Coordinates of C-alpha atoms and ligand atoms in Angstrom, one line a residue:
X1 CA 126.4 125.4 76.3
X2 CA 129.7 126.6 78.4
X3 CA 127.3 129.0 80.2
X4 CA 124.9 126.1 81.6
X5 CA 128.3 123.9 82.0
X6 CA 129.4 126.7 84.7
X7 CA 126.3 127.4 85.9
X8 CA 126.3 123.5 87.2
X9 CA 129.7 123.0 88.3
X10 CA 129.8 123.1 92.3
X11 CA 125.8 123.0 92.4
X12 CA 124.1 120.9 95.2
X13 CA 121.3 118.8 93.4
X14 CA 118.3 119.3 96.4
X15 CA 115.4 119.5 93.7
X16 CA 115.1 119.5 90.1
X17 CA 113.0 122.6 90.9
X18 CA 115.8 124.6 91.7
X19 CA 117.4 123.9 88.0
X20 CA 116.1 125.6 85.0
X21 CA 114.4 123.8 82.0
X22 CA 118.1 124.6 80.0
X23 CA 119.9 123.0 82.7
X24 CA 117.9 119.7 83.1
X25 CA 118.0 119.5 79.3
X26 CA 121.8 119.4 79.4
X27 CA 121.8 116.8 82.0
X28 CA 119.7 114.5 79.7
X29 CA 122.1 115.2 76.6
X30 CA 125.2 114.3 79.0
X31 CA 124.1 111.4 79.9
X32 CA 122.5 110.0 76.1
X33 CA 126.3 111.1 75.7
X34 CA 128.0 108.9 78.3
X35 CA 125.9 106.1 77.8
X36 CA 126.4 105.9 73.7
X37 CA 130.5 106.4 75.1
X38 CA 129.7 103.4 77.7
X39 CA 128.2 101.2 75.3
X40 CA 130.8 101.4 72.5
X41 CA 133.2 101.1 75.4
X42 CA 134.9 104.3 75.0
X43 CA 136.8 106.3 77.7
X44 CA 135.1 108.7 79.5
X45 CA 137.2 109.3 82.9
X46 CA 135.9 112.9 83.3
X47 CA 136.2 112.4 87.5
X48 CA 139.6 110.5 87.2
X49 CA 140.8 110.8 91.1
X50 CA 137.9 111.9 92.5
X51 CA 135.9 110.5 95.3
X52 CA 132.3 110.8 96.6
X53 CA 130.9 109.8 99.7
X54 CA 127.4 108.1 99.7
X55 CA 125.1 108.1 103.0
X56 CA 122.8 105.3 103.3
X57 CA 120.0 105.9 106.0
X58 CA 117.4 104.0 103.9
X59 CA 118.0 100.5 102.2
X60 CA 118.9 100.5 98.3
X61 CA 119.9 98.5 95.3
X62 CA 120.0 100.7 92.2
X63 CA 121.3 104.0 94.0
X64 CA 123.9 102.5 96.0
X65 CA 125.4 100.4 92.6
X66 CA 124.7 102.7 90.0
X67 CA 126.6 105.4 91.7
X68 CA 129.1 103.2 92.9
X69 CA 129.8 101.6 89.1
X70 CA 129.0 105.5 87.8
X71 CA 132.2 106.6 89.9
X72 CA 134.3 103.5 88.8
X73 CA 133.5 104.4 84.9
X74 CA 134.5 108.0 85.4
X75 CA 137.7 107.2 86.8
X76 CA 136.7 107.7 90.1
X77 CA 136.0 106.6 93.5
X78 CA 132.7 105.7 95.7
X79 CA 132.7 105.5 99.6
X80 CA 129.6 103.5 100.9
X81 CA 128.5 105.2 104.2
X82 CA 126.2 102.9 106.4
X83 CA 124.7 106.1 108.7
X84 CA 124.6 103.8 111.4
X85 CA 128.2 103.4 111.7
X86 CA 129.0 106.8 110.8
X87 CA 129.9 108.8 114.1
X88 CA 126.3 110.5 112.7
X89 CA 124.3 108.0 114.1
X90 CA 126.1 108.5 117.6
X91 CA 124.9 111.8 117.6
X92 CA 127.4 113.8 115.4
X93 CA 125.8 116.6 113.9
X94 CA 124.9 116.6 110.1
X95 CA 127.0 120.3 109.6
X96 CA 129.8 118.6 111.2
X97 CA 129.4 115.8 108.9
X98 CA 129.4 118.1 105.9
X99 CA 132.3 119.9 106.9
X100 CA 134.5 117.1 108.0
X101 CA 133.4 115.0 104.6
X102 CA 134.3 117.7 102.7
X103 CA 137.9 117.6 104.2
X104 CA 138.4 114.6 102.4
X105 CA 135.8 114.0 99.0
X106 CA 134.7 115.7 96.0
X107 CA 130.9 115.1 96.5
X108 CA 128.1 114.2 98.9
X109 CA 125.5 111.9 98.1
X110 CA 122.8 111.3 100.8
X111 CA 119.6 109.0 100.9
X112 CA 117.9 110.1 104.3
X113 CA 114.2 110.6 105.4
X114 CA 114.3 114.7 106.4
X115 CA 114.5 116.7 103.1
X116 CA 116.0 119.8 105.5
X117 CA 118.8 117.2 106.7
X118 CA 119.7 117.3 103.3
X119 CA 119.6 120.8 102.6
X120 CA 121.7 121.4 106.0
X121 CA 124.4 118.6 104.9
X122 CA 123.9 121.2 102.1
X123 CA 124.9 124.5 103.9
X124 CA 127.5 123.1 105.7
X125 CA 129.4 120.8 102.9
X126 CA 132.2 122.3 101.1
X127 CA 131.7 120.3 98.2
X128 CA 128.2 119.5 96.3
X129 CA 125.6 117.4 97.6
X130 CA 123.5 115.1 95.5
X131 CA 119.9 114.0 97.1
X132 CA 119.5 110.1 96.6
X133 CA 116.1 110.2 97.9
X134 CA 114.6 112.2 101.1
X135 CA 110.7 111.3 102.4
X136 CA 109.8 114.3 100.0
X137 CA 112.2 114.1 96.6
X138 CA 114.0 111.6 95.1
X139 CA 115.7 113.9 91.8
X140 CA 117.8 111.2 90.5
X141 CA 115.4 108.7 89.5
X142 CA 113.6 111.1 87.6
X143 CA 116.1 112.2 85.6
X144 CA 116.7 108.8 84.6
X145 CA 112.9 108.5 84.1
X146 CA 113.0 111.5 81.7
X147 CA 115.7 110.1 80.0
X148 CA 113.8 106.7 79.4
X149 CA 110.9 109.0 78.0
X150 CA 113.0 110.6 76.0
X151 CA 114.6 107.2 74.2
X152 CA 110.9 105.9 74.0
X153 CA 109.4 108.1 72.9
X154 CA 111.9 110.9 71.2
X155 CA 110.4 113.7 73.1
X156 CA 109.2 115.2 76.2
X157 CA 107.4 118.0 75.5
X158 CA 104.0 117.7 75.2
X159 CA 103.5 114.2 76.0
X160 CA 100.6 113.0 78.8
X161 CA 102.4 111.5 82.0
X162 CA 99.8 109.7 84.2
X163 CA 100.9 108.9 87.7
X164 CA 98.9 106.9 90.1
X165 CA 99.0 106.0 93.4
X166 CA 100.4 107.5 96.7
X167 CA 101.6 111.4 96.1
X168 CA 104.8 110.7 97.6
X169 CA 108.7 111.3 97.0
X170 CA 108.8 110.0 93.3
X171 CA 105.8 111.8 92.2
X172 CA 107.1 115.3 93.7
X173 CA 109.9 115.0 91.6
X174 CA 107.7 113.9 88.9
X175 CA 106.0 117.5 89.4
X176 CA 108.9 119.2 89.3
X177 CA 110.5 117.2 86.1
X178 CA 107.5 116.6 84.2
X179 CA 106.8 120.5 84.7
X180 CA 110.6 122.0 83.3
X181 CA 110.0 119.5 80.6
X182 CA 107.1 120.6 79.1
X183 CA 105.1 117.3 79.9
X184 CA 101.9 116.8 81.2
X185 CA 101.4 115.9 84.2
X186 CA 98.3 114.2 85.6
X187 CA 98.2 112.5 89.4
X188 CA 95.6 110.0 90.6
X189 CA 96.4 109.9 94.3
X190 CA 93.4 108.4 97.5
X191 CA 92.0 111.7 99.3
X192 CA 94.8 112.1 102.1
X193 CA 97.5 110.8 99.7
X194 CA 97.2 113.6 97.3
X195 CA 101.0 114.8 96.9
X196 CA 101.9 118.5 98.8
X197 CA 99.9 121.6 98.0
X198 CA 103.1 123.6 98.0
X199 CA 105.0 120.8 95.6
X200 CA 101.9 121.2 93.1
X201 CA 102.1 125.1 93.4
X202 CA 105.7 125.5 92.8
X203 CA 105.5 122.8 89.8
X204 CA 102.5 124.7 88.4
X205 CA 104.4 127.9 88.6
X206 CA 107.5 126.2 86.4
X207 CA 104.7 124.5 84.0
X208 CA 103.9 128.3 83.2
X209 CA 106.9 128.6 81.8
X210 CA 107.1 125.4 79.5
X211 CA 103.2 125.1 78.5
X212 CA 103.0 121.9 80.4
X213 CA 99.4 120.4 82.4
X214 CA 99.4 119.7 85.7
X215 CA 96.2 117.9 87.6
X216 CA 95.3 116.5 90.5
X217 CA 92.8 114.3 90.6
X218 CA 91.4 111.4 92.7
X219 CA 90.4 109.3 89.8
X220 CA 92.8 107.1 88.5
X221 CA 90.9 106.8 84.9
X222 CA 90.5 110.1 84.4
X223 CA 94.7 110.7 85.0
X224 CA 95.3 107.8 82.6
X225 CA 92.9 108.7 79.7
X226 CA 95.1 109.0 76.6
X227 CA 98.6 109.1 78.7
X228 CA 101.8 108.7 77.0
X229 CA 103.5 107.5 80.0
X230 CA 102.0 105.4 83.1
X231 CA 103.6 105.7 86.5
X232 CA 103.1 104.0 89.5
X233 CA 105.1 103.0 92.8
X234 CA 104.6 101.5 96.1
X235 CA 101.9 102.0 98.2
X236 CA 104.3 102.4 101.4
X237 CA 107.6 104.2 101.0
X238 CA 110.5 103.2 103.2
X239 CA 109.5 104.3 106.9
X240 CA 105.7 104.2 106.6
X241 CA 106.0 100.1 107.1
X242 CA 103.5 100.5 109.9
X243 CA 101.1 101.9 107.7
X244 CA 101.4 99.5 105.3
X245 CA 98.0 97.0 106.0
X246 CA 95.6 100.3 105.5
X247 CA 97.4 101.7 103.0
X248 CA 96.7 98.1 100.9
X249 CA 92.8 98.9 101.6
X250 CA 93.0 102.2 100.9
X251 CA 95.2 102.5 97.5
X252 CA 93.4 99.0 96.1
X253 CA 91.6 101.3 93.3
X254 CA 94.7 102.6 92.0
X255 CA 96.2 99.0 91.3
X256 CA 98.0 99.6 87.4
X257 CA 96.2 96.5 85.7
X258 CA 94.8 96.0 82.1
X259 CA 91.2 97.5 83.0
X260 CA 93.5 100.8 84.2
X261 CA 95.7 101.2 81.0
X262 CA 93.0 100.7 78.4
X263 CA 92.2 103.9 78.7
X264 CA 95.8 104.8 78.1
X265 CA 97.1 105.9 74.6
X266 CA 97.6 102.2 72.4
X267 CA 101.9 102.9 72.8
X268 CA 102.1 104.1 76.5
X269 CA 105.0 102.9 78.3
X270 CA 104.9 101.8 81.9
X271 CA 107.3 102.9 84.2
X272 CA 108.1 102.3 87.6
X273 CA 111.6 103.3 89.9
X274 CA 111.7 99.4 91.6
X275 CA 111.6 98.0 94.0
X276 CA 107.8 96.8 92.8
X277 CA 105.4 94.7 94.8
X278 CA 103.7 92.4 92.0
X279 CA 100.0 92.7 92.3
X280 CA 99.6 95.4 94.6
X281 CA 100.4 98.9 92.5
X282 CA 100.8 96.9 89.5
X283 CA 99.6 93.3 87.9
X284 CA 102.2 91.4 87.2
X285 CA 100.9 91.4 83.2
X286 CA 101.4 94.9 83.2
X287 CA 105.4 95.4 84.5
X288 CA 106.0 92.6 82.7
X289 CA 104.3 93.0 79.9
X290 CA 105.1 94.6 76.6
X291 CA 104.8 98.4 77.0
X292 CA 106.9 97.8 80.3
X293 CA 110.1 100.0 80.0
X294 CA 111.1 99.5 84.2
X295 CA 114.5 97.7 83.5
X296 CA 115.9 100.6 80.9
X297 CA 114.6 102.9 83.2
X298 CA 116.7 101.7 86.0
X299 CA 119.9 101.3 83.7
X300 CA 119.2 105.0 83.3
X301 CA 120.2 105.8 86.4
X302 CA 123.6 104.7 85.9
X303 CA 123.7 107.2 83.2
X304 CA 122.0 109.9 84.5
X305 CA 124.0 110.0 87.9
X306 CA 126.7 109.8 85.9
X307 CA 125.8 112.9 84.0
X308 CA 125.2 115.0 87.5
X309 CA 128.7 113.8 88.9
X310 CA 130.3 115.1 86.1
X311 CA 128.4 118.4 85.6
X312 CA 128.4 118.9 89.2
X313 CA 132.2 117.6 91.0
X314 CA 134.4 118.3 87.5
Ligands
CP401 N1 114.6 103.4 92.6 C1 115.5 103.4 93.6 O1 115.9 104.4 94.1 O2 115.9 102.1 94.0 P1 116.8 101.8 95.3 O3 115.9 102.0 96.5 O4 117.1 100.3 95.1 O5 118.0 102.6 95.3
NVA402 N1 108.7 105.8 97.2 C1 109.7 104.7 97.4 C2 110.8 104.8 96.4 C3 111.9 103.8 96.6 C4 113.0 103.9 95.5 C5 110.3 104.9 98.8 O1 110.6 106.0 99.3 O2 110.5 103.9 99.5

């Protein structure tokens, strides 16, 4: 336990693919742990006088609060960065950025489009930096998603996760997550929107190592049949809003509805990170129906980001 304590503290979190199965399981037991310790109202101030700084080049609701209340429960502090008024978006260079920061705060946390922007904040910073989402990852909210799996359904390994849609930031990290866990991982993505070849490769190569499944497929049945766990998300992330008219034609198959699900096991859950667009990924029976687990799911994040800040900035 100490070893995988010290083999965290000072870490950058990039990608869950550069953290060992071990690693990611200790994450998930830190935060069931502060969150039991939150609910019965307990003290937990493990970052008491600390401070992180949060970079927001992309809009958000859950990221910016739940690591802005995580912060204030562990007895620290959260600084909300707009990029735009950051001398960054006059032209200030992101190692600048991440050395200056780091003059003055305990962590980084960054939501940007360029994965390598965040991996050269990275490089430069002093102190660890967490990725709130890039165009290619977003780690945190599958941690959280894990954890949810976890409550639901008292395990990982071994279960069927079904995602469909577009192969985008959230279902990378689903690769990655699913694959250390020891979960199956099936993706139904349009041909075009299938998610990276190299993402896929690298998550296949860690699925060695746990026994998990991982397909790619364009049919979003056949990723569904039996599935413990249905996923889905919009059809256009944040900056592809020009694409989004063709990408409603293109991605209407892969709608989550009852038809869909059916074919999933009688006690899947539903999950999704939110925001949601109500009868386009999903009918608005099926996130707000019973098996739907999206609001626990994104009071996990709360916990899990907690659980990183700790592990990571103590
Ligand atoms: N799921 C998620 O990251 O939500 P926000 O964009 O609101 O932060
Ligand atoms: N894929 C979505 C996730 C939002 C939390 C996006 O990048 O916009």
């Amino acid at each position: 336990m100490n070893n995988v304590l010290d083999s965290l503290r000072g870490r950058d979190l990039l990608s869950l693919h550069d953290f060992s199965p071990q690693e990611i399981t200790h994450m998930l037991d830190l935060e069931g742990n502060l969150k039991q310790k939150q609910k019965k109202g307990e003290s937990h101030q493990l970052l008491k006088g600390k401070t992180l700084a949060m970079i927001f080049q992309k809009s958000s609701t859950r990221t910016r609060v739940s690591f802005e209340v995580g912060m204030f429960q562990l007895g620290g502090h959260a600084l909300f960065l707009s990029a735009n008024e950051l001398q960054l978006g006059r032209g200030e260079s992101i190692a600048d950025t991440g050395r200056v920061l780091g003059r003055y705060v305990d962590g980084i946390m960054i939501r940007t489009f360029a994965q390598g922007d965040v991996e050269e904040l990275a490089r430069y910073s002093p102190v660890p930096v967490i990725n709130g989402l890039t165009d290619l990852l977003h780690p945190c909210q599958v941690l959280a998603d894990l954890q949810t799996v976890r409550e639901h359904k008292g395990k990982l390994s071994g279960l069927k996760l079904a995602w469909v849609g577009d192969g985008n930031n959230v279902c990378h990290s689903l690769l990655y997550g699913c694959a250390k866990a020891g979960m199956h991982i099936s993706v139904a993505s349009p041909e075009g929107y299938l998610p990276h070849a190299k993402i896929v490769a690298q998550a296949r190569r860690d699925a060695d190592t746990t026994g998990a499944a991982v397909t790619i497929t364009i049919d979003p049945a056949e990723a569904v049949a039996g599935a413990d766990v249905v996923v889905t998300d919009v059809w256009a992330s944040m900056g592809q809003e020009s694409q989004q008219r063709d990408r409603m034609k293109i991605f209407a198959p892969y709608r989550v509805d009852a038809g869909l699900v059916a074919g999933a096991a009688p006690d899947y859950i539903f999950m999704h990170c939110l925001p949601a667009h109500r009868g386009e990924e999903v009918a608005t029976d099926i996130i707000d129906g019973p098996h739907s687990v999206v609001f626990d799911e994104a009071e996990n994040r709360l916990h899990a980001q907690k659980a990183v800040l700790a592990l990571l900035m103590a």
